[in-house]
Short mmCIF file of C-alpha atoms in Angstrom, two decimals:
data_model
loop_
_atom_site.label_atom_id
_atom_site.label_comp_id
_atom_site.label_asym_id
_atom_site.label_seq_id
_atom_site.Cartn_x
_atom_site.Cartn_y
_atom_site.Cartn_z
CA UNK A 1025 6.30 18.78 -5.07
CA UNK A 1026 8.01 16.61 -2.76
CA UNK A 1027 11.34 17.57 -4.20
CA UNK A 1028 10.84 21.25 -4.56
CA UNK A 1029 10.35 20.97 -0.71
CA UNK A 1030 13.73 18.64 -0.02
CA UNK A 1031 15.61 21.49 -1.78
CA UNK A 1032 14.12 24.86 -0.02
CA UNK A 1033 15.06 22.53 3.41
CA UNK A 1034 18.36 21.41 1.99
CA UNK A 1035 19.01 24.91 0.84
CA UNK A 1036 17.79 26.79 3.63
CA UNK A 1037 19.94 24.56 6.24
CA UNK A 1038 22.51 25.47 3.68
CA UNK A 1039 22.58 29.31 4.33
CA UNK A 1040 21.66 28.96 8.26
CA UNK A 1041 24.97 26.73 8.10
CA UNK A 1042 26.90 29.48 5.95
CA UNK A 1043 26.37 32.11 8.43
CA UNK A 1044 27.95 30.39 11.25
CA UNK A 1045 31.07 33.02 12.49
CA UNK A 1046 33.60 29.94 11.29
CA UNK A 1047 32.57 30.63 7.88
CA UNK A 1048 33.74 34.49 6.33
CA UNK A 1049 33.28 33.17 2.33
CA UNK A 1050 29.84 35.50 1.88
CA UNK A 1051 29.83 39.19 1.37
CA UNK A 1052 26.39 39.21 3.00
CA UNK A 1053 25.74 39.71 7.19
CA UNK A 1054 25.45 36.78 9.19
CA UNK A 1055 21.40 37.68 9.80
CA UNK A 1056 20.34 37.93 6.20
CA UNK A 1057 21.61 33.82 6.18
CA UNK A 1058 19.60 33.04 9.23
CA UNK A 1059 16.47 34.72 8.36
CA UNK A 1060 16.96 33.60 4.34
CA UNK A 1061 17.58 29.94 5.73
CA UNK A 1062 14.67 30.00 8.48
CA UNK A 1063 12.34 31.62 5.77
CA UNK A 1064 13.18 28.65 2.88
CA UNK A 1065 12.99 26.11 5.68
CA UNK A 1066 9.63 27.22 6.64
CA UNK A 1067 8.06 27.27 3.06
CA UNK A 1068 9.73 23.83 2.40
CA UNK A 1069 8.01 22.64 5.82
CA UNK A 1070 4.64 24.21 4.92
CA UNK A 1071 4.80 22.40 1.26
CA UNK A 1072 5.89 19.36 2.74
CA UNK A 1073 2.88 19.37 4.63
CA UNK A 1074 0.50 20.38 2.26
CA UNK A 1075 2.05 17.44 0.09
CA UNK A 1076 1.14 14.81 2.85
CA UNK A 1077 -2.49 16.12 3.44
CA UNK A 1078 -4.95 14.05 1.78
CA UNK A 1079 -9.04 14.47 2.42
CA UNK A 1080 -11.02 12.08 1.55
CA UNK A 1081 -14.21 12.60 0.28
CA UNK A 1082 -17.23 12.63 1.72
CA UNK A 1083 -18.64 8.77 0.94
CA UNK A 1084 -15.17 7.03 1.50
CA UNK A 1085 -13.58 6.65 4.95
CA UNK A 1086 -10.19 5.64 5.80
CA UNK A 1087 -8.61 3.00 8.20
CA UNK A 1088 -6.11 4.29 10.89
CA UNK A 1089 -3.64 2.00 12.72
CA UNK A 1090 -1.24 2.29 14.95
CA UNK A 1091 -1.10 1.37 18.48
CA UNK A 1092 -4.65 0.05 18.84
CA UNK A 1093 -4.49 -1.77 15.67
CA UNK A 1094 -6.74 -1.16 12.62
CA UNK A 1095 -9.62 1.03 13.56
CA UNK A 1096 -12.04 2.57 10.09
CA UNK A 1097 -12.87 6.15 10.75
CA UNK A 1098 -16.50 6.96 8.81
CA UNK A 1099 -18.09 10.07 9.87
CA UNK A 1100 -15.84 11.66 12.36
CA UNK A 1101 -12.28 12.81 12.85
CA UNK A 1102 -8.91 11.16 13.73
#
């Protein structure tokens, strides 16, 4: 899944790129490009982001760290 959403970025920069004025090589308006590219960027954002989305269940918790160090999170959010 992680690679199905690389390619809808890759391929939506791809047509956002190809309807730049510099480039005249597709018989297709410069807007369809933009709004093609923006749309496959989006979906490959939005699966992207369901990819890296994990819940953990109920009886597990998880350990965040960062800045503060390691802190375990049990019953609330983070």
């Amino acid at each position: 899944m992680f690679a199905a959403a690389f390619i809808f970025i890759v391929i939506g920069l791809g047509l956002i790129l190809a309807g730049l004025p510099q480039n005249q090589v597709l018989p297709v308006p410069d807007f369809v490009c933009y709004l093609s590219g923006l749309a496959l960027m989006v979906i490959g954002t939005v699966l992207l982001a369901l990819r890296l989305y994990v819940k953990t269940s109920a009886n597990r918790a998880f350990v965040r760290t960062g800045a503060g160090g390691a802190k375990p999170i049990l019953d609330g959010g983070a």
